[in-house]
mmCIF file of C-alpha atoms in Angstrom:
data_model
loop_
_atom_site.group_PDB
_atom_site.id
_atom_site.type_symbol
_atom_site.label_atom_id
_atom_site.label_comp_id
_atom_site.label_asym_id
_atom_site.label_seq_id
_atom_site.Cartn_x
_atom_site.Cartn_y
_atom_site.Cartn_z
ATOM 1 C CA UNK P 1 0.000 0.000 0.000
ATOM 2 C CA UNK P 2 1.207 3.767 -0.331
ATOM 3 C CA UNK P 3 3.086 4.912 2.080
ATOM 4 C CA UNK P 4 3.701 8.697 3.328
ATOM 5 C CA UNK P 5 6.678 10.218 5.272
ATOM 6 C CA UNK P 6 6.775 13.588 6.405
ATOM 7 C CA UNK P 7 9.502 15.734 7.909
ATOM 8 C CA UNK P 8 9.454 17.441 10.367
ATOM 9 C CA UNK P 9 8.014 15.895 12.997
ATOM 10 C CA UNK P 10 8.137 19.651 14.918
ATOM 11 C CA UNK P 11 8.933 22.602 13.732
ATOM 12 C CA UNK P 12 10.045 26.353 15.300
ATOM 13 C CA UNK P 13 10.191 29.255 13.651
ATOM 14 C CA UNK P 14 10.040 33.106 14.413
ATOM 15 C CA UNK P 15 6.877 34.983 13.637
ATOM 16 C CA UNK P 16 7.026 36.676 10.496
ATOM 17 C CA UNK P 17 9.262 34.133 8.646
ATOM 18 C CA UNK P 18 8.519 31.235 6.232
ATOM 19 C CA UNK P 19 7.764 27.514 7.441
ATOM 20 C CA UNK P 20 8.248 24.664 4.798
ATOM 21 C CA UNK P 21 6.954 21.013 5.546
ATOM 22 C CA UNK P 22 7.745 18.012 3.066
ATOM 23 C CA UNK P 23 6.105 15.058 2.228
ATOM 24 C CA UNK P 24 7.241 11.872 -0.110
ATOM 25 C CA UNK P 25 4.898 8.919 -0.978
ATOM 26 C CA UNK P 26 5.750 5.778 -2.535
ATOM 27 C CA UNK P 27 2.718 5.135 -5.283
ATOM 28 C CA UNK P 28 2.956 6.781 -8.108
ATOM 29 C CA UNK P 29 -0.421 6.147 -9.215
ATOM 30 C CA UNK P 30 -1.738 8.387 -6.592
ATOM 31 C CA UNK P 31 -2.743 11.883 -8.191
ATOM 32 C CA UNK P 32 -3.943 13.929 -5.260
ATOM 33 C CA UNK P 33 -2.255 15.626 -2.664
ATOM 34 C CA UNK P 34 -4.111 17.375 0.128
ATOM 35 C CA UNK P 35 -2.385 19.248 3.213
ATOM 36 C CA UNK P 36 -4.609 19.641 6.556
ATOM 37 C CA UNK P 37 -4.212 21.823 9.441
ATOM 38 C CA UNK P 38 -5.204 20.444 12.817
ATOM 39 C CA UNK P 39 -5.666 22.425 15.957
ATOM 40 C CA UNK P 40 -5.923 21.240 19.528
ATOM 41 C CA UNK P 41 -9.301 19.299 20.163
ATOM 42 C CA UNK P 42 -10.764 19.546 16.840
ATOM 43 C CA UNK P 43 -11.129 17.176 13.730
ATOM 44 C CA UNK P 44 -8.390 18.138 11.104
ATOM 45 C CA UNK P 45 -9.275 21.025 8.104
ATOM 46 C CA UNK P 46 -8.285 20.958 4.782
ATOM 47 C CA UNK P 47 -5.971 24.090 3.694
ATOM 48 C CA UNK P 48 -4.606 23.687 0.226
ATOM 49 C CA UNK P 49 -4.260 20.487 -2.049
ATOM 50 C CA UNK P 50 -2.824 20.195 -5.252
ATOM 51 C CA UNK P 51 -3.233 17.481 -8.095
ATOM 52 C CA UNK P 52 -0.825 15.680 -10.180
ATOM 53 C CA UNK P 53 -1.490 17.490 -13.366
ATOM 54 C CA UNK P 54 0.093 20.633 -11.537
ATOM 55 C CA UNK P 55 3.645 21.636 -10.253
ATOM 56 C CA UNK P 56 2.239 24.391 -7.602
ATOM 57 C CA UNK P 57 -0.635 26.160 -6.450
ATOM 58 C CA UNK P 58 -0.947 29.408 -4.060
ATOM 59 C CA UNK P 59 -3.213 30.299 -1.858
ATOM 60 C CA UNK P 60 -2.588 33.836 -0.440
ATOM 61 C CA UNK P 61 0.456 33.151 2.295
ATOM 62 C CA UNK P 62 0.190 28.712 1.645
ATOM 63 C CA UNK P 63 1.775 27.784 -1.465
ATOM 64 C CA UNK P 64 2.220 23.692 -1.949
ATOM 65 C CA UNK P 65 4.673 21.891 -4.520
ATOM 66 C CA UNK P 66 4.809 19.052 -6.452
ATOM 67 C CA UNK P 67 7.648 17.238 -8.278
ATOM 68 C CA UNK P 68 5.769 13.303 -9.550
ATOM 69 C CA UNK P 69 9.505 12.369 -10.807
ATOM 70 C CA UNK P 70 10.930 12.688 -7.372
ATOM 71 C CA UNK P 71 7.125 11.940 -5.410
ATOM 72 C CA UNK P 72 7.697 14.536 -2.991
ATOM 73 C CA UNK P 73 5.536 17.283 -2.399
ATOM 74 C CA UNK P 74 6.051 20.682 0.200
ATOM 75 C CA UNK P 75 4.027 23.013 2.201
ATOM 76 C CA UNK P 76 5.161 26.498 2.511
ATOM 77 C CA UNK P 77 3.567 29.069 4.676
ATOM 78 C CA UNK P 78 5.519 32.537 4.643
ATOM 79 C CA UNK P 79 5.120 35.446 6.850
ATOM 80 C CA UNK P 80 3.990 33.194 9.738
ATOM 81 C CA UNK P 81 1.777 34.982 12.013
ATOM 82 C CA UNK P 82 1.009 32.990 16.119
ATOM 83 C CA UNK P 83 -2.416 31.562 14.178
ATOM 84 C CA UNK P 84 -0.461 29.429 12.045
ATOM 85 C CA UNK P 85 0.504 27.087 15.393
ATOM 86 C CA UNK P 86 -0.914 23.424 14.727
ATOM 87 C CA UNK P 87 0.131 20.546 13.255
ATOM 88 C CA UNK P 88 -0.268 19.945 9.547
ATOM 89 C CA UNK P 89 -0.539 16.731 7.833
ATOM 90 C CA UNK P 90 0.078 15.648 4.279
ATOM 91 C CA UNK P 91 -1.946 13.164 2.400
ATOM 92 C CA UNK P 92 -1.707 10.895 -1.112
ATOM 93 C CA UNK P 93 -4.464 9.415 -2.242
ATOM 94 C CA UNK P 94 -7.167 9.787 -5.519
ATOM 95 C CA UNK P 95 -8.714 6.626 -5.538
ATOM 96 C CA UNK P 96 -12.061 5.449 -3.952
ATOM 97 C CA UNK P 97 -10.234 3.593 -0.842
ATOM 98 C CA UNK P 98 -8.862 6.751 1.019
ATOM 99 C CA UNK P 99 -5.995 9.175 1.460
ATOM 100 C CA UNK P 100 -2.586 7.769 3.100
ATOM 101 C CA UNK P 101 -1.614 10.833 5.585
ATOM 102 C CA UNK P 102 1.566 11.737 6.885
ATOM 103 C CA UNK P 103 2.564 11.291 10.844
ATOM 104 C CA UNK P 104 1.935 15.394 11.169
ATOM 105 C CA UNK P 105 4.313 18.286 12.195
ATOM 106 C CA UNK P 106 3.870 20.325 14.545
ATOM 107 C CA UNK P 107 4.739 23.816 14.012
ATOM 108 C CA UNK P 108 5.322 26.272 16.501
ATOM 109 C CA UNK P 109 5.109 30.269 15.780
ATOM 110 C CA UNK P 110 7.251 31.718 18.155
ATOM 111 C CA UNK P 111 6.754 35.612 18.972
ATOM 112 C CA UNK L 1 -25.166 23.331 6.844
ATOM 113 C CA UNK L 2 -23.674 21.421 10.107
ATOM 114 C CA UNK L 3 -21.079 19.037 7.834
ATOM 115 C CA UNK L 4 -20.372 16.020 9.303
ATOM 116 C CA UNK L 5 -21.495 15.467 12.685
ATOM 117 C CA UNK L 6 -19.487 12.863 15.231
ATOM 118 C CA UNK L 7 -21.053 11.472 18.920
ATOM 119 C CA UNK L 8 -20.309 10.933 21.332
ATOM 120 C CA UNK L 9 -16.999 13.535 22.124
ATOM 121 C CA UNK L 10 -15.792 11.537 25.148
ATOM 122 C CA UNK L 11 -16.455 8.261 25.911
ATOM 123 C CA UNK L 12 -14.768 5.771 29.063
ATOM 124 C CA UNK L 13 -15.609 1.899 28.333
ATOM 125 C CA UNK L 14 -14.491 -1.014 29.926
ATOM 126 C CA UNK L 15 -12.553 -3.878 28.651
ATOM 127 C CA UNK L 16 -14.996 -5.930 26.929
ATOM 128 C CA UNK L 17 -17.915 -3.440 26.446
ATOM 129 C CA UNK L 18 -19.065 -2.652 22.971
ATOM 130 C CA UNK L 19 -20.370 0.433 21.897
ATOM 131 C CA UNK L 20 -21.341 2.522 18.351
ATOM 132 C CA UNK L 21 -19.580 6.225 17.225
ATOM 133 C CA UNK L 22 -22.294 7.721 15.276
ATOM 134 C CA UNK L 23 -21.306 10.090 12.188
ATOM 135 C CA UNK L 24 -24.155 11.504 9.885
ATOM 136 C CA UNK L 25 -23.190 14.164 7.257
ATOM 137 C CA UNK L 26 -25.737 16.796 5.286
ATOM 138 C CA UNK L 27 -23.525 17.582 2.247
ATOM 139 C CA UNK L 28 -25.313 14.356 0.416
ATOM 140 C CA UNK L 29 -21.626 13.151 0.037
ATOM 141 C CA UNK L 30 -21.308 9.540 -1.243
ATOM 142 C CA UNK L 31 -17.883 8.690 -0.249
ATOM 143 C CA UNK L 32 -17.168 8.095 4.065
ATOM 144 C CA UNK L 33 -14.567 7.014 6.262
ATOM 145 C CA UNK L 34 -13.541 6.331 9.752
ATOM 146 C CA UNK L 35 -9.692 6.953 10.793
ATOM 147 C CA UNK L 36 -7.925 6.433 14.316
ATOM 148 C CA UNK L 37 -5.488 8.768 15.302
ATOM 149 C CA UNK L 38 -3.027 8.019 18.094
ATOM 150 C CA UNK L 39 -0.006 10.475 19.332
ATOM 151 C CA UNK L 40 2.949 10.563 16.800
ATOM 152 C CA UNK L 41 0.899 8.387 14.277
ATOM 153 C CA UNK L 42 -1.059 10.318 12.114
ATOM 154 C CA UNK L 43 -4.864 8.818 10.751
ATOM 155 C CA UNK L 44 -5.162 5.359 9.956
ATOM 156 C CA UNK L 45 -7.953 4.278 7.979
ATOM 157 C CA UNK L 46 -10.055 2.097 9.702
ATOM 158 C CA UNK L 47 -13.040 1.393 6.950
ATOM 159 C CA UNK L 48 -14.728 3.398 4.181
ATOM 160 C CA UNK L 49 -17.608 3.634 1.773
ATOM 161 C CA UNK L 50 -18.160 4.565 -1.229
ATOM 162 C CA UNK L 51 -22.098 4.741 -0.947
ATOM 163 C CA UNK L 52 -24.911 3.360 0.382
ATOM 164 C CA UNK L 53 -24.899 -0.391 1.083
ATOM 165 C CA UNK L 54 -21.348 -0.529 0.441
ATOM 166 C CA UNK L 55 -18.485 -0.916 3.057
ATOM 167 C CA UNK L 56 -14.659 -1.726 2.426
ATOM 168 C CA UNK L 57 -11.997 -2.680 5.105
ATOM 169 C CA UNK L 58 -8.946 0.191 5.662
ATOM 170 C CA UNK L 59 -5.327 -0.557 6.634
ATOM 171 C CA UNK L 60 -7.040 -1.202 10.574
ATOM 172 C CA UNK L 61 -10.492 -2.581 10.209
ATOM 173 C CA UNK L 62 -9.656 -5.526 13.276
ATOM 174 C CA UNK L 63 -11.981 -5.176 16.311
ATOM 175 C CA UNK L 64 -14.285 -2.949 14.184
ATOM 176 C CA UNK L 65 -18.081 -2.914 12.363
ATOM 177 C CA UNK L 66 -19.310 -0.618 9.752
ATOM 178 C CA UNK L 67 -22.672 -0.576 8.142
ATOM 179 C CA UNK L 68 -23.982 2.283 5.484
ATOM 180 C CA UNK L 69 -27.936 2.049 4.808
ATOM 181 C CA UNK L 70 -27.941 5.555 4.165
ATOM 182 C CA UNK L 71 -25.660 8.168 2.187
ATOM 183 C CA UNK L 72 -25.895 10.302 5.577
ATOM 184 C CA UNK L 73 -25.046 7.615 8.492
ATOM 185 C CA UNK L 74 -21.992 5.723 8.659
ATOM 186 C CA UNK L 75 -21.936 4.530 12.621
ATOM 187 C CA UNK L 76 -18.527 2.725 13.493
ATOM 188 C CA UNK L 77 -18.986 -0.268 16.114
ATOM 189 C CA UNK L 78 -16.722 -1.697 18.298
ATOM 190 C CA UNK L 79 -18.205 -5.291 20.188
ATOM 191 C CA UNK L 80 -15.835 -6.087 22.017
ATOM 192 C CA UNK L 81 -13.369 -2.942 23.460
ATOM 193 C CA UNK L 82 -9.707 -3.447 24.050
ATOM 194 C CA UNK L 83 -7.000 -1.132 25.566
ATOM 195 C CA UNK L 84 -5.126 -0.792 22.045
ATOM 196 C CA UNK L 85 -8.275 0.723 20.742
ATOM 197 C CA UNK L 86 -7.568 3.996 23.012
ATOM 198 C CA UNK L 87 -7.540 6.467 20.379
ATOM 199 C CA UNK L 88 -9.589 9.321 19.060
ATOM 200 C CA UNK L 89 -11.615 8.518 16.106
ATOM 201 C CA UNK L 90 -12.975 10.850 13.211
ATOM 202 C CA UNK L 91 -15.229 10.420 10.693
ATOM 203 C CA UNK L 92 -14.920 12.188 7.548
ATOM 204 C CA UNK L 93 -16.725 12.604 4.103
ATOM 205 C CA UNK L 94 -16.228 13.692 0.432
ATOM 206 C CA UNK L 95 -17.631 13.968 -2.432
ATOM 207 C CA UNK L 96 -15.057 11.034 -4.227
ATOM 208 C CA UNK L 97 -11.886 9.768 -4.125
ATOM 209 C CA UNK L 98 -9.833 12.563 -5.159
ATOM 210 C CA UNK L 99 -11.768 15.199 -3.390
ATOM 211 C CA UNK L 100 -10.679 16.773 -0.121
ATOM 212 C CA UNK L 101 -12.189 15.288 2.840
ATOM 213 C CA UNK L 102 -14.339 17.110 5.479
ATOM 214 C CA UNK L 103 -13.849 16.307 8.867
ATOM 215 C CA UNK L 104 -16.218 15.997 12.242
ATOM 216 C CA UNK L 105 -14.774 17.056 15.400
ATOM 217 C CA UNK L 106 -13.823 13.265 16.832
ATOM 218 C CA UNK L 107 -14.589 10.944 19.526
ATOM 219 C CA UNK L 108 -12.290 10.672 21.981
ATOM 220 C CA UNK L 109 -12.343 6.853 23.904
ATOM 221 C CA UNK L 110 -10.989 5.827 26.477
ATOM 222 C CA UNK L 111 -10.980 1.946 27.112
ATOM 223 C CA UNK L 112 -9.882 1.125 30.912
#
């Protein structure tokens, strides 16, 4: 079955600078790529996702990559602000029997 | 619109008790699916469906039930609860395969 790693598991950076989170997967038939953004005590909310017939998409301050050849994919948030603090997953999936997510990273704004 | 829709939010059981997580969605959304998430380990797909009257097994589907007899209720059962299956639980919907998922807030349980 696919399998998805993402790195890091935690991340720190200073408000106001850029955060970048990378995923790989190992199917290449998956064609979808999803990133979600979890906070504390609720169910996980889906920010940006990108599909395989595109190399990026932007979405205000969340931009996400894709490179098939290499099957990695990135998040990139820039200008952090103290409401970016949760953990993100990544995802791979298209078909009917679910998305494969990534163990998470937790990123931490710091003021 | 409320989206999808998961209770209970906490729930204690004992070792052996059973029990059913309810999840009913009002975006008429044929695809559903229950994931486990534990610390560290990300969601792991339990079961799924792809519509009514039709239920698949996920990469964890031991110690678990599904049923679908309608596009809006999925309910997850466990019969007989075990400590491993300490976790919280969402349910989550879509419109197909390669759509993003929406989310309800999990059930959090506790098996002592």
């Amino acid at each position: 079955g696919e399998n998805v790693e993402q790195h890091p598991s935690t991340l720190s950076v200073q408000e106001g600078d850029s955060a970048v989170i990378k995923c790989t997967y190992s199917d290449s038939a998956s064609n979808y790529f999803p990133w979600y953004k979890q906070e504390l005590g609720k169910g996980p909310q889906l920010i940006i996702d990108i599909r395989s017939n595109v190399g990026e998409k932007k979405d205000q301050r969340i931009a996400v990559t894709l490179n098939k050849t290499a099957k990695h994919f990135s998040l990139h948030i820039t200008e952090t602000q103290p409401e970016d603090s949760a953990v993100y997953f990544c995802a791979s999936g298209g078909g009917a029997d679910g998305l494969t997510f990534g163990k998470g990273t937790h990123l931490i704004i710091q003021p | 619109n409320a989206g999808v829709t998961q209770t209970p939010k906490f729930r204690i059981l004992k070792i052996g008790q059973s029990m059913t997580l309810q999840c009913t969605q009002d975006m008429n959304h044929n695809y559903m699916y229950w994931y486990r998430q534990d610390p560290g380990m990300g969601l792991k797909l339990i079961y799924y469906s792809v519509g009514a009257g039709i239920t698949d097994k996920g990469e964890v589907p031991n110690g678990y039930n599904v049923s679908r007899s309608t596009t809006e209720d999925f309910p997850l059962r466990l019969e007989l609860a075990a400590p491993s299956q300490t976790s919280v639980y969402f349910c989550a919907s879509s419109l197909g395969g390669g759509a993003g998922y929406t989310f309800g807030s999990g059930t959090r349980l506790t098996v002592v």
